[in-house]
Every structure is written in structure tokens, then in C-alpha cells.
Short mmCIF file of C-alpha atoms and ligand atoms in Angstrom, two decimals:
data_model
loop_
_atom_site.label_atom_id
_atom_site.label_comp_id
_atom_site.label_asym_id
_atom_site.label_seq_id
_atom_site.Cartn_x
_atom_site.Cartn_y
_atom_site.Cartn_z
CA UNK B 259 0.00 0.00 0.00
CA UNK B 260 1.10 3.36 -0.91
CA UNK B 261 1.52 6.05 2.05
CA UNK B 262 -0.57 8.76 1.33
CA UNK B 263 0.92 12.23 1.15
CA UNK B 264 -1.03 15.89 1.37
CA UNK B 265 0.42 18.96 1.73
CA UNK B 266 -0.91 22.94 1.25
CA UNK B 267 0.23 26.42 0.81
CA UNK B 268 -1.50 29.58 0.37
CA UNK B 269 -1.98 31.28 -2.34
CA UNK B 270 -1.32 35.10 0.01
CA UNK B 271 1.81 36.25 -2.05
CA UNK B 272 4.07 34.18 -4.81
CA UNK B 273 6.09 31.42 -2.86
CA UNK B 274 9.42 33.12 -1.54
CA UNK B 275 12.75 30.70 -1.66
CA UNK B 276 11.95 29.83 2.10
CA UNK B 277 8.45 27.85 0.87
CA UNK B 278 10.19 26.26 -1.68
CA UNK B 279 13.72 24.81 0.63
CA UNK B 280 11.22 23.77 3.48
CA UNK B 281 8.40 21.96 1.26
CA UNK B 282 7.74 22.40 -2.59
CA UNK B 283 10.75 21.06 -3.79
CA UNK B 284 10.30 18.50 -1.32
CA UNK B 285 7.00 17.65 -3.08
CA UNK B 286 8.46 17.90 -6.28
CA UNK B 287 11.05 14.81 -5.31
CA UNK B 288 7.89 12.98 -3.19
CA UNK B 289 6.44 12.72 -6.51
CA UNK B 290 8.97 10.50 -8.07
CA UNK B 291 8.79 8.05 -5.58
CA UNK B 292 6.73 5.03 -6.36
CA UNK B 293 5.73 4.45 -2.61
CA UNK B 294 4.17 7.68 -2.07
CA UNK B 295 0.47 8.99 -3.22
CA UNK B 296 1.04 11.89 -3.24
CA UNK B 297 -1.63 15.19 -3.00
CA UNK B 298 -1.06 18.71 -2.86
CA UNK B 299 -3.26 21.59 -2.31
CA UNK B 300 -3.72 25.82 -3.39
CA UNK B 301 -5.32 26.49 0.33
CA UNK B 302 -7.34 29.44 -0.96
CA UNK B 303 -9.44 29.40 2.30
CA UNK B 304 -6.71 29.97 4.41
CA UNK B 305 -5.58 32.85 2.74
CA UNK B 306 -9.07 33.91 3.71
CA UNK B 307 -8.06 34.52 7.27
CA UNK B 308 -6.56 37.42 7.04
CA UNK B 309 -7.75 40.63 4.85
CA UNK B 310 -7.51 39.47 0.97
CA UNK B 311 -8.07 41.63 -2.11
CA UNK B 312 -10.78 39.18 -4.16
CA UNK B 313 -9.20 40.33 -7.55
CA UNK B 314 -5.64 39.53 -6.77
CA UNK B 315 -6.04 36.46 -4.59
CA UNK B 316 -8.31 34.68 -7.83
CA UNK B 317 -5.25 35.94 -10.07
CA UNK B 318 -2.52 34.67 -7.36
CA UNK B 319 -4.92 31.00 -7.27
CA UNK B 320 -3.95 30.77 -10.75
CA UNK B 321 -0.37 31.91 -10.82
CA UNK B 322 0.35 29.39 -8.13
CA UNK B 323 -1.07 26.61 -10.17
CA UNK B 324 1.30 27.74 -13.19
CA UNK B 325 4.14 28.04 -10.33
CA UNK B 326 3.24 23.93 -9.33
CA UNK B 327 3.72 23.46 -12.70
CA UNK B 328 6.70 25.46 -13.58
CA UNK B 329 8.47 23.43 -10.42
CA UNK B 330 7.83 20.09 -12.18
CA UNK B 331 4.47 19.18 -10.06
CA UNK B 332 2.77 16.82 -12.56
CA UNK B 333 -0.75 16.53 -12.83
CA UNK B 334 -0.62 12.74 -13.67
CA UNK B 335 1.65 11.86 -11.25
CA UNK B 336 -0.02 13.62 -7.90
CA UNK B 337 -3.47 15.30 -7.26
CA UNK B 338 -3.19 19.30 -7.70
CA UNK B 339 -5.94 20.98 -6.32
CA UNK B 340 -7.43 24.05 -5.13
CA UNK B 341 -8.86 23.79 -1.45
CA UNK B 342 -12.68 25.50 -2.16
CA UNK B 343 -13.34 24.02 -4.98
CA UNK B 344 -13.76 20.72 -2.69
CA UNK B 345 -16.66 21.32 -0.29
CA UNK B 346 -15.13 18.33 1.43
CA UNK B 347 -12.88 20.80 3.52
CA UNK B 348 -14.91 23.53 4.73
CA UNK B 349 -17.36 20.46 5.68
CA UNK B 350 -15.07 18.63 7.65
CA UNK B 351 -13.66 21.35 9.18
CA UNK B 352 -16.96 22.42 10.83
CA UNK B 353 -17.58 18.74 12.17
CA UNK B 354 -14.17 18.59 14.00
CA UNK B 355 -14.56 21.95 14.94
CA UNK B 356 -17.41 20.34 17.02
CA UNK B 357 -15.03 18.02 18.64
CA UNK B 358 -12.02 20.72 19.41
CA UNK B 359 -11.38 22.18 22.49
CA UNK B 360 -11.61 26.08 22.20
CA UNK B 361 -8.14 25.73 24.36
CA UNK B 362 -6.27 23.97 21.80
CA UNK B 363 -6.80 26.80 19.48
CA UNK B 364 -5.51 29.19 21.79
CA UNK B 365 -2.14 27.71 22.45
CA UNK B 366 -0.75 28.05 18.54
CA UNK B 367 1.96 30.58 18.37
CA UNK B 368 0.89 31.05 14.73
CA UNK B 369 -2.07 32.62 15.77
CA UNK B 370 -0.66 34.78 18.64
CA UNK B 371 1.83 35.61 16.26
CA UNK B 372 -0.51 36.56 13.47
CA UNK B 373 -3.16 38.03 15.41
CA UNK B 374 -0.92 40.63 17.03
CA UNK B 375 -0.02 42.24 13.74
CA UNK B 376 -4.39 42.23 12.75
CA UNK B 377 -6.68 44.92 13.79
CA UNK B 378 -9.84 43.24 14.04
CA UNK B 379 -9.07 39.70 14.72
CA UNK B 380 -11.42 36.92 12.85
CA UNK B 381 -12.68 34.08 13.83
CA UNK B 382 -10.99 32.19 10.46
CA UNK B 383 -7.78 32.82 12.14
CA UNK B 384 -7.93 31.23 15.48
CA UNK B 385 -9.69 28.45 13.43
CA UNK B 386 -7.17 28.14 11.17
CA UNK B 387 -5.68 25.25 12.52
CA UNK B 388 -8.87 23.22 12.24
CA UNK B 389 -9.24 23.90 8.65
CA UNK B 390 -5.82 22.25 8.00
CA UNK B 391 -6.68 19.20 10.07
CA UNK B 392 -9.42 18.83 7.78
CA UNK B 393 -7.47 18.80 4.32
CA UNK B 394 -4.89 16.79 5.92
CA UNK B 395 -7.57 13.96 7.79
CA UNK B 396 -9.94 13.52 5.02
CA UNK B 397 -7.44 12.19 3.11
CA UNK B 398 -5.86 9.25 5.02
CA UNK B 399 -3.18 10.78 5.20
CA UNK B 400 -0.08 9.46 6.43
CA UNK B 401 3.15 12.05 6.01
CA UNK B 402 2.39 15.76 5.96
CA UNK B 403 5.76 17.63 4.24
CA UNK B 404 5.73 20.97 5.77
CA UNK B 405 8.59 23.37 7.02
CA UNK B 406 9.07 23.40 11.00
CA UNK B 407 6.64 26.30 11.44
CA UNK B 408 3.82 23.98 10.81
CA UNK B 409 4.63 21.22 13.11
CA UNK B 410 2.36 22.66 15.97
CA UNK B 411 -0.50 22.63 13.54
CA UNK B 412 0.27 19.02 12.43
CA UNK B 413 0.48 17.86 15.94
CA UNK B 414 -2.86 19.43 16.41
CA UNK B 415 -4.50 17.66 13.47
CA UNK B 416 -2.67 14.38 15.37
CA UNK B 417 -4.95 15.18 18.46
CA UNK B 418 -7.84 15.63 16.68
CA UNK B 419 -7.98 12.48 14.94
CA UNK B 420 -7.03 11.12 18.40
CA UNK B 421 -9.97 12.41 20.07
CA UNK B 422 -12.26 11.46 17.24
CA UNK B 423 -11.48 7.90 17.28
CA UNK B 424 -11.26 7.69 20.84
CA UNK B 425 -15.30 8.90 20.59
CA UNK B 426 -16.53 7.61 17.53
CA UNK B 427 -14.40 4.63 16.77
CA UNK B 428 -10.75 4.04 14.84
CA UNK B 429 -11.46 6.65 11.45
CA UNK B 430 -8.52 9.04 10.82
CA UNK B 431 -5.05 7.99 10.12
CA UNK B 432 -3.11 9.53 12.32
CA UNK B 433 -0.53 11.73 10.41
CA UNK B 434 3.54 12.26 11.37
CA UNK B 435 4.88 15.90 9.97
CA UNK B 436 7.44 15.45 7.58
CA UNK B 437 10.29 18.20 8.23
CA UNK B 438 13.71 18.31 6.29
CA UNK B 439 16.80 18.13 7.90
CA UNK B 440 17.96 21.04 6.33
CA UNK B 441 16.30 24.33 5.25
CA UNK B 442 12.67 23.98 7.25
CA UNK B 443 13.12 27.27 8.20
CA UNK B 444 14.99 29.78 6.11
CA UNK B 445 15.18 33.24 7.50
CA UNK B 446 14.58 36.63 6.62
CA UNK B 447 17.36 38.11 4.35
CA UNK B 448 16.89 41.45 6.00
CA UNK B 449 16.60 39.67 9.73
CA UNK B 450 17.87 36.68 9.50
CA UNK B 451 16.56 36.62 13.36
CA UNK B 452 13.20 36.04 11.80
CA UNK B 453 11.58 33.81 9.19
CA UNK B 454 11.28 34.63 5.66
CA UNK B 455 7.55 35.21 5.06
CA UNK B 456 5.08 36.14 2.64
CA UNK B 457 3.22 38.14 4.43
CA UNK B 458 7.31 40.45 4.98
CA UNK B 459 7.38 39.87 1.40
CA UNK B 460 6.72 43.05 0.52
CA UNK B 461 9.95 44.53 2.08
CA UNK B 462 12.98 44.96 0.41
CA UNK B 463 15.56 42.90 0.99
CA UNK B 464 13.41 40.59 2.97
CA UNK B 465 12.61 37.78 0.85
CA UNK B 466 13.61 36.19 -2.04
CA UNK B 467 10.02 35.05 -4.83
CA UNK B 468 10.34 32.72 -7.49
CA UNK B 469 9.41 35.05 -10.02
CA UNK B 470 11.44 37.99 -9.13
CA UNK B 471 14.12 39.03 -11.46
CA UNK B 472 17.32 38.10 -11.48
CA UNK B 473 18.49 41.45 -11.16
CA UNK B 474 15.92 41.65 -7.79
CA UNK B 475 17.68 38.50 -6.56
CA UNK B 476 20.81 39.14 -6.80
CA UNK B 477 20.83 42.99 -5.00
CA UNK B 478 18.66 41.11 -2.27
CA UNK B 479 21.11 38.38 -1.69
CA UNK B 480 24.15 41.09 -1.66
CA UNK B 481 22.32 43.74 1.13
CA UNK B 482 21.28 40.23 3.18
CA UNK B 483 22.84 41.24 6.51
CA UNK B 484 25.47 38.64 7.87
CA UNK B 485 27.68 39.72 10.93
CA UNK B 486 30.20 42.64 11.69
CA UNK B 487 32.86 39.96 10.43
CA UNK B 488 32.81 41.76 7.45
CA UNK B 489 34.38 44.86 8.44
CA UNK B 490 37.11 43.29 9.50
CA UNK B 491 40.61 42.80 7.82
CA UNK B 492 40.95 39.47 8.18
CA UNK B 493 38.67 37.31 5.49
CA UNK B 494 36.09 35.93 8.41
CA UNK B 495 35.32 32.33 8.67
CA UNK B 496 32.70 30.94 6.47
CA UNK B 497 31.21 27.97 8.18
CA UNK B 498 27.71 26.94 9.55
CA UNK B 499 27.18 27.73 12.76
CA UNK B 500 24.02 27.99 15.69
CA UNK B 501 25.48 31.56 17.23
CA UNK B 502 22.85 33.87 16.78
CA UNK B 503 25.41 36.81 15.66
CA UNK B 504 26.27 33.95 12.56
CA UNK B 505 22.31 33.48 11.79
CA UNK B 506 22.48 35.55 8.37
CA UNK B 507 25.82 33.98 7.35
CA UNK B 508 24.19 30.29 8.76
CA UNK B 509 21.38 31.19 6.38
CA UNK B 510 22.82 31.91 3.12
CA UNK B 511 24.90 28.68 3.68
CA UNK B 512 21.78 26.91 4.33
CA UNK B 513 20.02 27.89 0.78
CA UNK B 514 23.77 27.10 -1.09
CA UNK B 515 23.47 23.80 0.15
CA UNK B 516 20.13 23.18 -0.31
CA UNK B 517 20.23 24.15 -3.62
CA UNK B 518 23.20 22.68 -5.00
CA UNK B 519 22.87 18.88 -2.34
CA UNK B 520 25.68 19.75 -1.40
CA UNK B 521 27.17 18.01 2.46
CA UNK B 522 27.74 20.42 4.67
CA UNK B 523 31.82 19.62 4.43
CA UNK B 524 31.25 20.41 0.98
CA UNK B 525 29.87 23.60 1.07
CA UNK B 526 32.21 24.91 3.71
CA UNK B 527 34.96 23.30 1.55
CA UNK B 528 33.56 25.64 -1.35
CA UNK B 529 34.33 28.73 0.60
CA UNK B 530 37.41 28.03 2.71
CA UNK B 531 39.20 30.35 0.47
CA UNK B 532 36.65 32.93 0.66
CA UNK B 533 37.89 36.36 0.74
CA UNK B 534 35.14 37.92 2.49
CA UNK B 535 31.36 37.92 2.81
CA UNK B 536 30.92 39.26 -0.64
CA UNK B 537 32.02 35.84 -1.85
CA UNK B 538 29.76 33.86 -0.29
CA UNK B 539 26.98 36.26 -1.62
CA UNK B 540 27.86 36.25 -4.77
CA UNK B 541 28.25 32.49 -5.25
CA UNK B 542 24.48 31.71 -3.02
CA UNK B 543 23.03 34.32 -5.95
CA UNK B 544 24.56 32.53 -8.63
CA UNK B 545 22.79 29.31 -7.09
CA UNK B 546 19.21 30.79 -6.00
CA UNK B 547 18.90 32.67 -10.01
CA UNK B 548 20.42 29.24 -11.78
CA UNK B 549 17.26 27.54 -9.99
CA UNK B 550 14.82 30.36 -10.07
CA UNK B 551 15.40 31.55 -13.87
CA UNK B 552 14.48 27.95 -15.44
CA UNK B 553 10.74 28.02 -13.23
CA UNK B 554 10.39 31.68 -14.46
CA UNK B 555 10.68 30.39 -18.31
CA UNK B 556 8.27 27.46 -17.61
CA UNK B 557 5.91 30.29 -15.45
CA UNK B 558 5.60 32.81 -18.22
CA UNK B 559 4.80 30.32 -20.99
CA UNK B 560 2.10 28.13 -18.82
CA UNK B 561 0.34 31.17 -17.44
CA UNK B 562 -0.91 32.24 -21.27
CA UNK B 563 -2.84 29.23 -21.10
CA UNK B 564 -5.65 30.03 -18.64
CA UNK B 565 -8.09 27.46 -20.11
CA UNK B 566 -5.32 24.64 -19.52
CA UNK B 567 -4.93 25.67 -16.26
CA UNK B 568 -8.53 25.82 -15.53
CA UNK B 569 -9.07 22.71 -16.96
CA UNK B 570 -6.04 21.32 -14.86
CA UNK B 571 -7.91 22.64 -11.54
CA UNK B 572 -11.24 20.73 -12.18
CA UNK B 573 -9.63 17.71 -12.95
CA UNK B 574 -7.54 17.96 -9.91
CA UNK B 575 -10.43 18.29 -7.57
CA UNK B 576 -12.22 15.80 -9.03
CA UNK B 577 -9.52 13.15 -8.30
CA UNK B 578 -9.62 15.22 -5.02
CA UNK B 579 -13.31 13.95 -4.02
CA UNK B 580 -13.32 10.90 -5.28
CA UNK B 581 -10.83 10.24 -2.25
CA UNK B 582 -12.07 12.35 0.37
CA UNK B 583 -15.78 12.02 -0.21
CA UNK B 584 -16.17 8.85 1.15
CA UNK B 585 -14.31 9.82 4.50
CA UNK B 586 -16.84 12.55 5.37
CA UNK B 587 -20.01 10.75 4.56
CA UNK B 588 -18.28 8.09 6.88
CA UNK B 589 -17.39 10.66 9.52
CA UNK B 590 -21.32 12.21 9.02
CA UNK B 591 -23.01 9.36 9.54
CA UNK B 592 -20.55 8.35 12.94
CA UNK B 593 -21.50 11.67 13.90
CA UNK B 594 -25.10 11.39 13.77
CA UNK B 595 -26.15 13.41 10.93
CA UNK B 596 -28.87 11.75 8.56
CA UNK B 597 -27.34 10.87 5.26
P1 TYM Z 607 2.35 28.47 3.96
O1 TYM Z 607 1.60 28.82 2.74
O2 TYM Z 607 2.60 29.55 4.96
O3 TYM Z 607 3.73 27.84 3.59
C1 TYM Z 607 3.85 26.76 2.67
C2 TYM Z 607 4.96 25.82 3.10
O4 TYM Z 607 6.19 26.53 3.18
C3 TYM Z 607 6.80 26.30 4.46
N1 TYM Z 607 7.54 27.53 4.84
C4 TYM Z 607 8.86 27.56 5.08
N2 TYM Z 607 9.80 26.61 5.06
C5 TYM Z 607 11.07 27.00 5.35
N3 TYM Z 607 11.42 28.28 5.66
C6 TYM Z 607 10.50 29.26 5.69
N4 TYM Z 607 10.85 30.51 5.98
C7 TYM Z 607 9.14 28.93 5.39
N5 TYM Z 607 8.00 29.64 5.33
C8 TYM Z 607 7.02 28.77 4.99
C9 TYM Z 607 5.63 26.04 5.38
O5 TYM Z 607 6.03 25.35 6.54
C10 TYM Z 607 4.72 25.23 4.50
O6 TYM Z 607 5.10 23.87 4.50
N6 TYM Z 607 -1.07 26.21 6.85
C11 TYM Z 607 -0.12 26.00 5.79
C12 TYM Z 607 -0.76 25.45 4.54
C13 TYM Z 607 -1.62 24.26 4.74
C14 TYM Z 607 -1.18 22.92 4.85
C15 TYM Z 607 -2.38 22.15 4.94
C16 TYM Z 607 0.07 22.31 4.89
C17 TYM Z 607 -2.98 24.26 4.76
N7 TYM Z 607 -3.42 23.00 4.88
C18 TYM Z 607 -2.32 20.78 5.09
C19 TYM Z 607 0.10 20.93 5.04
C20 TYM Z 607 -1.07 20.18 5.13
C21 TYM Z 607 0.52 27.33 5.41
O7 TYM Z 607 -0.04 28.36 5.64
O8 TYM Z 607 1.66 27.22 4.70
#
């Protein structure tokens, strides 16, 4: 039996270098393994949870199904959906909201996180969390690829199929996050004291986006901010490190090996004869536009063909339900509800 695979991201900005390290080019090498069933989803309603402009979050839906595609996410190999155009997850989402503790909720440091920077805090938000148990239970799913900032709301989704069987009998698969070794949580190039994210994408100099320019890339990568090391006279040690004043240096390391699967020996082999900073920065931009430049080709040409890619979406989500329809007229009926 295959093990069953789901993953999301939101469609909120286009995916920065950080979302593609910690899980879509994870996906993209899930898919070529015979031993994994692999699903993954354009969570439109969780972009919902915070303010959205309707326009550019339909045109962003569709630009992130041209981005799966430019990545070398293959409809015939794995499912490629969008979230609400499968009633399945709103659905289930409201049923194991009515089996989640309020208190769970309240614990995620996404949500304190997020709600801190909202004015008017809604309801989507703190039940957030919920949503994504949904999309990931329906679908017996066993390994959920995600970077490390999603491991509380895995863990959560683990407790809710917990409590669910323990009340209405063994149903949900009980899902283990999936979080690589390396890169699950590349920082901001600005801050490398705080995550990259799309919602900072805006800043300069904060992130780096698939589709940017190479020129965009490669002033972003030479600003990123690295340590006082490189004022010195001495050329400074290039190696990876956990000290916190080494976090933007750490960082850029992280991506270069990453991105060229590299060892870590390797990579700090590469630049034991750096002479500075500016070396390191210049061969890590090198890397990130030789990867980015090929996906921004394959965007451009597959995002003239809207009726392709529309056509790709309704396929996708009808693979979608045939899987997870089942599941919630299972979990309906254990619930009570008249069929
Ligand atoms: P989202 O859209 O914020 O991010 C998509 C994926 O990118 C990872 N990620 C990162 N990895 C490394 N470094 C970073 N700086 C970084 N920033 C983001 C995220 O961990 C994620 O894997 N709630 C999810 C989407 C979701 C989902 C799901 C995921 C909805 N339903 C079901 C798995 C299963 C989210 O907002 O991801």
C-alpha cells in the first residue's frame, strides 16, 4: 500500500525561496517516488483569514497553479488541487470543529503571532488550525511535508484524529509531519533573526520570490545582513554555525546547500578560500537565479494558457473527491447526521 501524502500552501503572495527549501521542492522529489500517493493543495481558504483583495487572490490562485507546474508538479503523477473548490474541507472542518477544544486553538503561536499584527481579529484565524486538520484527515493521510513552522498545527491535526477515534471509533489515520533536515526554516534576508515570510514579502531585501528578477535577486542576496565579520581585515570564517550573531551567514549557507545537495563539508569546503562575505553572496546568488530563472521560463509560458490551467484545476479536484468524499459521509453518519 502506498503512504498517502497531502500537503498545502496559500496562495497570500508568490512562494518566496523559504516555501520552496522547506516543502515544494520536497513535493516535487515525493512525486517520483513510487511508494508515495502523493496530494497537494492551493489552500485558498486559508488565505481567507486574514484581509484578501478578491481580484488579486483569484489571479494569485492561478499563478500558483502555473508556479506547481513550472516546479515540475505533474498533474498525472499527484493530485493538484485548489482547497474551495472541494466542499469536502470547509465540511469537515466544521464537524471537528465540534469536537475541538476552544483551548487547543488558543495555544498556537501562529495565531498569537498573526493576530498581534491584525486589527480586528477573525474568527478564520484562530480556526485556522482546524481547517488544515481537515485537508490533511480527510485524506488518510499518512506524512504531511511541511517546514518546522507547521509542526504545531500538524500535531494538532494528530490530536484531533485522536480524540475522534477515541469517541466515535478508529477513522482518521493519524498523520507524522514530515520536516527536512535542512532548510525547514529559512530566515529573513533582512533579519535573519526572523523567518522569511510572505506576508514580509513586501519589504525589500526581505525575501527572495520565485518570479522575481534576477536582477531583484541578486541585490537582495548582496544587502542580506550577515555579521560585523565583514568589516574586518581578516577574510572571516565561512562555516555553519548555531550563534545567533552567525544566523544571516548560517542562512545563506543553508540555501547554497540546499540548492546545489551539497554536504555540509562540501559547502564549507567551497568557501574556505573565501575572501570575504561578498564571496559567499555572490556564489548563493549565482545558485538561487540558476534555480529560479528555469521556473520563471516554464511560469511565463504556462500562465498564457488560462483554459489549460482551468481545466487542470477541475480535474484535480475531481480526483480530489473521489478520495475524500467517502471519509466525510463516513465521519457524518458516525457523527449522527442523517445521510
Ligand atoms: P504556507 O503557505 O505559509 O507555507 C507553505 C509551506 O512553506 C513552508 N515555509 C517555510 N519553510 C522553510 N522556511 C521558511 N521561511 C518557510 N515559510 C514557509 C511552510 O512550513 C509550509 O510547509 N497552513 C499552511 C498550509 C496548509 C497545509 C495544509 C500544509 C494548509 N493546509 C495541510 C500541510 C497540510 C501554510 O499556511 O503554509
Amino acid at each position: 500500500m502506498k503512504r498517502r501524502v497531502f500537503s498545502g500552501i496559500q496562495p497570500s503572495d508568490v512562494i518566496h525561496i523559504g516555501n520552496y527549501i522547506g516543502a515544494v521542492r520536497r513535493w516535487v522529489e515525493l512525486q517520483e517516488n513510487p511508494e508515495k500517493d502523493n496530494i497537494f493543495c492551493i489552500v485558498d481558504l486559508h488565505a481567507l483569514t486574514v484581509p484578501q483583495d478578491p481580484l488579486v487572490l483569484r489571479d494569485r490562485t492561478l499563478e500558483l497553479m502555473a508556479l506547481f507546474l513550472a516546479v515540475g508538479l505533474d498533474p498525472m503523477k499527484s493530485t493538484l488541487f485548489v482547497q474551495s473548490h472541494v466542499t469536502v474541507h470547509a465540511e469537515g472542518a466544521w464537524l471537528l470543529n465540534c469536537i475541538t477544544p476552544i483551548g487547543w486553538l488558543n495555544k498556537m503561536t501562529q495565531f498569537k503571532d498573526k493576530s498581534i499584527k491584525q486589527e480586528t481579529i477573525l474568527t478564520g484565524l484562530l480556526d485556522y488550525p482546524v481547517l488544515m486538520a481537515a485537508d490533511i484527515l480527510f485524506y488518510d493521510t499518512h506524512e504531511v511535508p511541511v517546514g518546522e513552522d507547521q509542526k504545531q498545527h500538524v500535531e494538532l491535526a494528530r490530536n484531533i484524529a485522536e480524540r475522534f477515534n477515541y469517541h466515535y471509533g478508529e477513522t482518521f489515520i493519524v498523520p507524522e509531519p514530515m520536516i527536512g533536515s535542512y532548510g525547514a526554516r529559512i530566515m529573513g534576508l533582512d533579519d535573519p533573526t526572523s523567518k522569511m515570510s510572505k506576508s514580509s514579502s513586501h519589504i525589500k531585501g526581505h525575501a527572495i520570490r520565485l518570479l522575481d528578477d534576477p536582477k531583484d535577486i541578486e541585490r537582495a542576496i548582496m544587502r542580506s545582513k550577515t555579521d560585523s565579520g565583514s568589516m574586518t581585515d581578516h577574510a572571516p570564517e565561512i562555516r555553519f554555525s548555531k550563534d545567533i550573531e552567525k544566523a544571516g551567514v548560517n542562512n545563506l549557507l543553508t540555501i547554497y546547500q540546499v540548492l546545489t545537495s551539497k554536504s555540509q563539508e562540501a559547502v564549507e569546503q567551497d568557501f574556505a578560500n573565501a575572501r570575504g562575505y561578498g564571496d559567499l553572496k555572490k556564489a548563493v546568488a549565482e545558485v538561487v537565479i540558476s534555480v529560479t530563472e528555469p521556473i520563471r521560463a516554464r511560469h511565463s509560458e504556462i500562465i498564457s494558457d488560462r483554459a489549460e490551467l482551468e481545466r487542470l484545476m477541475k480535474l484535480g479536484a475531481e480526483k480530489a473527491r473521489a478520495i475524500s468524499e467517502p471519509r466525510l459521509r463516513d465521519v457524518k453518519h458516525k457523527m449522527g447526521l442523517s445521510l
